[in-house]
PDB file of C-alpha atoms in Angstrom:
ATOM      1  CA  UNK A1286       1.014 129.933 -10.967  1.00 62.00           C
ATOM      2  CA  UNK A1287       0.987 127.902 -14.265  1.00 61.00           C
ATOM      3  CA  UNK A1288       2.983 130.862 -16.244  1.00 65.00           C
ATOM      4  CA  UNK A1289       5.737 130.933 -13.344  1.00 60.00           C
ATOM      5  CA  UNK A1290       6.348 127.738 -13.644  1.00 64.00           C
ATOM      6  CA  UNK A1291       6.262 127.656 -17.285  1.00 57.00           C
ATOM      7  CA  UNK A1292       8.837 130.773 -17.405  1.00 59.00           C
ATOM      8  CA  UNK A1293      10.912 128.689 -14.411  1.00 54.00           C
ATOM      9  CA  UNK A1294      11.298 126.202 -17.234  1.00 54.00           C
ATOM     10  CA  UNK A1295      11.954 128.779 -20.048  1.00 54.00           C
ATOM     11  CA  UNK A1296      14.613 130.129 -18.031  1.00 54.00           C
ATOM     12  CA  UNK A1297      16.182 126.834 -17.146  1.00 53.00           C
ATOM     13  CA  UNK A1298      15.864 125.200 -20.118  1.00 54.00           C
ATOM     14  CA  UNK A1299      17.638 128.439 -21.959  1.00 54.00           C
ATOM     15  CA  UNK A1300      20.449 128.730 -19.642  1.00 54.00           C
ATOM     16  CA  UNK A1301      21.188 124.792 -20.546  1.00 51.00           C
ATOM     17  CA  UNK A1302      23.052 126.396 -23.225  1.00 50.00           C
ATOM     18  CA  UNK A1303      25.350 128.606 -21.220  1.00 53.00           C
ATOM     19  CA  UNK A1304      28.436 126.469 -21.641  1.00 59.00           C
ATOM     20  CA  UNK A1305      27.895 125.080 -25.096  1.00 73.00           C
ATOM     21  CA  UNK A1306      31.333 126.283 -27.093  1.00 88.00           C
ATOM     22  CA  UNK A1307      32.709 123.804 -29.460  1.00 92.00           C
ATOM     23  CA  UNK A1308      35.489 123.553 -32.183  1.00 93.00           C
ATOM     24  CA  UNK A1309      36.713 120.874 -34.590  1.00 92.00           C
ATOM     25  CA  UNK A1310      40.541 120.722 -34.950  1.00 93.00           C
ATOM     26  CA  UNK A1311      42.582 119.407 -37.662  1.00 91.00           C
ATOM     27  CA  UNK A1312      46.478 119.329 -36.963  1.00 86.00           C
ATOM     28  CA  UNK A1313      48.698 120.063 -39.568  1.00 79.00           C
ATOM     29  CA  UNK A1314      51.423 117.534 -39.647  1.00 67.00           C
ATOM     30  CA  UNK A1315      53.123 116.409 -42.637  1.00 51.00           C
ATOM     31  CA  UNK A1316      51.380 113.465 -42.772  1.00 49.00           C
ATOM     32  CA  UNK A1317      48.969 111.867 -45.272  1.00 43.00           C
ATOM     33  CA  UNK A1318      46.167 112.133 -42.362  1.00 49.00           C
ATOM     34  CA  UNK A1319      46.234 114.478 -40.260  1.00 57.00           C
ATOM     35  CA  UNK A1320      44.710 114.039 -36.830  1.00 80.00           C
ATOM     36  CA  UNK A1321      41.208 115.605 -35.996  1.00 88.00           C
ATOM     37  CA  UNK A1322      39.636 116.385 -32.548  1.00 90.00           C
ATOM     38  CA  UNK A1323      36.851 117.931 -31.172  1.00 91.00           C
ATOM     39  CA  UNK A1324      37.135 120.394 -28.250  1.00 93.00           C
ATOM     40  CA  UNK A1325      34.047 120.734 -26.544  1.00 93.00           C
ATOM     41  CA  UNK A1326      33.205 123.423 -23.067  1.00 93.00           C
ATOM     42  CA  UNK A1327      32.306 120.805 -20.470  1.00 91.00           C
ATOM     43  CA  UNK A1328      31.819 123.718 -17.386  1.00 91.00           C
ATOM     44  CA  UNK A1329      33.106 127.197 -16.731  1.00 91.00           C
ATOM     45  CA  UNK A1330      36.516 125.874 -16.059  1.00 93.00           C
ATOM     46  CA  UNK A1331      36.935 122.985 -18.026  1.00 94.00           C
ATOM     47  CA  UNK A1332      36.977 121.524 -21.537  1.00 94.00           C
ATOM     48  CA  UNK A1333      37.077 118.032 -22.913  1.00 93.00           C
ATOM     49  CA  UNK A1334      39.720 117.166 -26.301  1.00 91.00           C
ATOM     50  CA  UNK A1335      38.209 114.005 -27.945  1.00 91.00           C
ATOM     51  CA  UNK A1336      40.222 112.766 -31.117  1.00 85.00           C
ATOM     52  CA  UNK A1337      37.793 111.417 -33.792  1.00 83.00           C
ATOM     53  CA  UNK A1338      38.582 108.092 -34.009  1.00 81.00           C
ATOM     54  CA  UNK A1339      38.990 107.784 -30.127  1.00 80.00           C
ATOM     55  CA  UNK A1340      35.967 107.985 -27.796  1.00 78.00           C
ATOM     56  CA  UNK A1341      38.353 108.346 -25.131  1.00 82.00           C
ATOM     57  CA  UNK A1342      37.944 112.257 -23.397  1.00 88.00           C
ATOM     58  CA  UNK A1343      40.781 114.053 -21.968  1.00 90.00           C
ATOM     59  CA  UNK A1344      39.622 116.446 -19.502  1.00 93.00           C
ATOM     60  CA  UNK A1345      41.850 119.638 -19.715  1.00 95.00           C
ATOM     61  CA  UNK A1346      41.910 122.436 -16.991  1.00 96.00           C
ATOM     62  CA  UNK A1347      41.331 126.239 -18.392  1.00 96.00           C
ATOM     63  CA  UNK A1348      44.254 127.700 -17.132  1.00 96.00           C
ATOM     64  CA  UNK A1349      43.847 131.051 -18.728  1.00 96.00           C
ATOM     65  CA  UNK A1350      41.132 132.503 -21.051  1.00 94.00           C
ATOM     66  CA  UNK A1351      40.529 135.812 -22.494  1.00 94.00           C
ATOM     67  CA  UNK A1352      38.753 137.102 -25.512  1.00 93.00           C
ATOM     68  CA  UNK A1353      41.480 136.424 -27.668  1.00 94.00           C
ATOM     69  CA  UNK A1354      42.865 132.738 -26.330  1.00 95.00           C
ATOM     70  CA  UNK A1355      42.069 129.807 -24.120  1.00 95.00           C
ATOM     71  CA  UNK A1356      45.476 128.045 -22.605  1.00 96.00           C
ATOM     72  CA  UNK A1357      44.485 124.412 -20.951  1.00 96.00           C
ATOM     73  CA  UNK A1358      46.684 121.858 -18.883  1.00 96.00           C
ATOM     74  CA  UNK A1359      45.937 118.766 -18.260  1.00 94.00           C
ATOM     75  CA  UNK A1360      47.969 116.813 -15.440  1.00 92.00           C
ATOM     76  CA  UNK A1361      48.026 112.808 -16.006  1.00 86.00           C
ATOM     77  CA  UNK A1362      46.857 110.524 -12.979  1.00 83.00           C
ATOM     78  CA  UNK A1363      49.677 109.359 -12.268  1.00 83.00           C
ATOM     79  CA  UNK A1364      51.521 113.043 -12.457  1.00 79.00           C
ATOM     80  CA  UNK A1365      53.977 111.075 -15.034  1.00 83.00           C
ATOM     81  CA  UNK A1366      53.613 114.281 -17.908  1.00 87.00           C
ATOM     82  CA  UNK A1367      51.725 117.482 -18.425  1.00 90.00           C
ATOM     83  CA  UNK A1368      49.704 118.182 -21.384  1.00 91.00           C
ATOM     84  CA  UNK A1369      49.348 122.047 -22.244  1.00 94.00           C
ATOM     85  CA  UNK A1370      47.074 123.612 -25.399  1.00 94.00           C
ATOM     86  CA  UNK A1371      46.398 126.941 -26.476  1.00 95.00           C
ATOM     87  CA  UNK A1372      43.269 127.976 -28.781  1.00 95.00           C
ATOM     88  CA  UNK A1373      43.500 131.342 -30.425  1.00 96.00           C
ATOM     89  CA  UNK A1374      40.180 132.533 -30.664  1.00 93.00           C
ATOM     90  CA  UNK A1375      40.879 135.180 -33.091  1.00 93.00           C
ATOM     91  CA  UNK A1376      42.139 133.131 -35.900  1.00 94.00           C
ATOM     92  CA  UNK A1377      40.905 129.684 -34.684  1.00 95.00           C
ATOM     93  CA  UNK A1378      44.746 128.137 -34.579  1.00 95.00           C
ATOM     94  CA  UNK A1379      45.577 125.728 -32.124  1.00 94.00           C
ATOM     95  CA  UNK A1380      49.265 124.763 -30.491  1.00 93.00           C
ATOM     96  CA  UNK A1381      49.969 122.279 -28.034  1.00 91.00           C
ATOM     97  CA  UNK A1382      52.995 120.210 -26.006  1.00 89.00           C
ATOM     98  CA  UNK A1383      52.902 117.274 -23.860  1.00 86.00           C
ATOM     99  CA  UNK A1384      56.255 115.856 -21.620  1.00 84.00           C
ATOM    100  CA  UNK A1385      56.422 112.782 -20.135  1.00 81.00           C
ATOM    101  CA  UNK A1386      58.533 111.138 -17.905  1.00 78.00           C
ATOM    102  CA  UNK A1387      61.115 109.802 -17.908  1.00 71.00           C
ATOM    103  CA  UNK A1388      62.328 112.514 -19.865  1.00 68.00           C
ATOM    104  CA  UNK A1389      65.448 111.611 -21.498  1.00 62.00           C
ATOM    105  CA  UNK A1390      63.742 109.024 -23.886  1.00 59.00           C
ATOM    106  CA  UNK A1391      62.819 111.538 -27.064  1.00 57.00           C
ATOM    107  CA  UNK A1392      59.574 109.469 -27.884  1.00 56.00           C
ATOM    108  CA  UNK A1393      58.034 111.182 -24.801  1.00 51.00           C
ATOM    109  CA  UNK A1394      57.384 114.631 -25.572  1.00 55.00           C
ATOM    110  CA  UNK A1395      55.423 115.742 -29.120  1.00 76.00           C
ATOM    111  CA  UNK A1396      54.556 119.014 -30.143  1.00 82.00           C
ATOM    112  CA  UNK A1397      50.740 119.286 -32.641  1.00 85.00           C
ATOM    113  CA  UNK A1398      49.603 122.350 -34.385  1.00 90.00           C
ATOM    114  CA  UNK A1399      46.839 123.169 -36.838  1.00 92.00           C
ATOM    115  CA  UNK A1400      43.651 125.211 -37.359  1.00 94.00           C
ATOM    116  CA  UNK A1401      39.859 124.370 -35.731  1.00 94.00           C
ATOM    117  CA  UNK A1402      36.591 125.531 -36.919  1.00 94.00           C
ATOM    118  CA  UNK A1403      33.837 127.201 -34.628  1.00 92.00           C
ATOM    119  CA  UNK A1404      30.699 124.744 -34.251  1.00 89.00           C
ATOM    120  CA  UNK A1405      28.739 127.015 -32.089  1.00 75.00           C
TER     121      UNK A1405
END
């Protein structure tokens, strides 16, 4: 009885793990710094974008993922704007857009770029 429950811990202990998928992400804008986040698996369906100097999370949606790319969406609370990045996989570059209403004022929508690195 003592090994099952030491192999029930083993087991759940291991599978912990199952989610743990994270990359760092630098953008590539033409600025002197360039912004960096880390995108981090937080369940089968969801990951979390957390920029470096921010400890704020923004919980994205998977929308689509394959072996080769991840697409994620994330919808704001107040449905003002979407959010919507895609993660190659392949050659670890990154793309995203966000729109905000109201949508005639340019400030509103951005579009960020750049290449990640695979933690684990």
């Amino acid at each position: 009885m003592k090994k099952l429950s030491l192999y029930l811990f083993l087991v759940l202990f291991f599978c912990n793990f199952g989610f743990a998928e994270s990359y760092v992400c630098k953008g590539d804008k033409s600025e002197t710094i360039a912004e960096t986040s880390i995108w981090e698996r937080y369940s089968i369906d969801e990951f979390t974008i957390r920029l470096i100097n921010d400890d704020q999370k923004i919980y994205f949606d998977i929308y689509h993922e394959d072996q080769n790319a991840i697409i994620l969406i994330a919808i704001a609370s107040d449905t003002s704007g979407t959010v919507t990045m895609m993660l190659n996989k392949s050659d670890l570059t990154y793309g995203g857009s966000q729109i905000f209403y109201p949508f005639d004022n340019d400030g509103n929508s951005d579009f960020t770029f750049g290449r990640c690195d695979k933690i684990n």
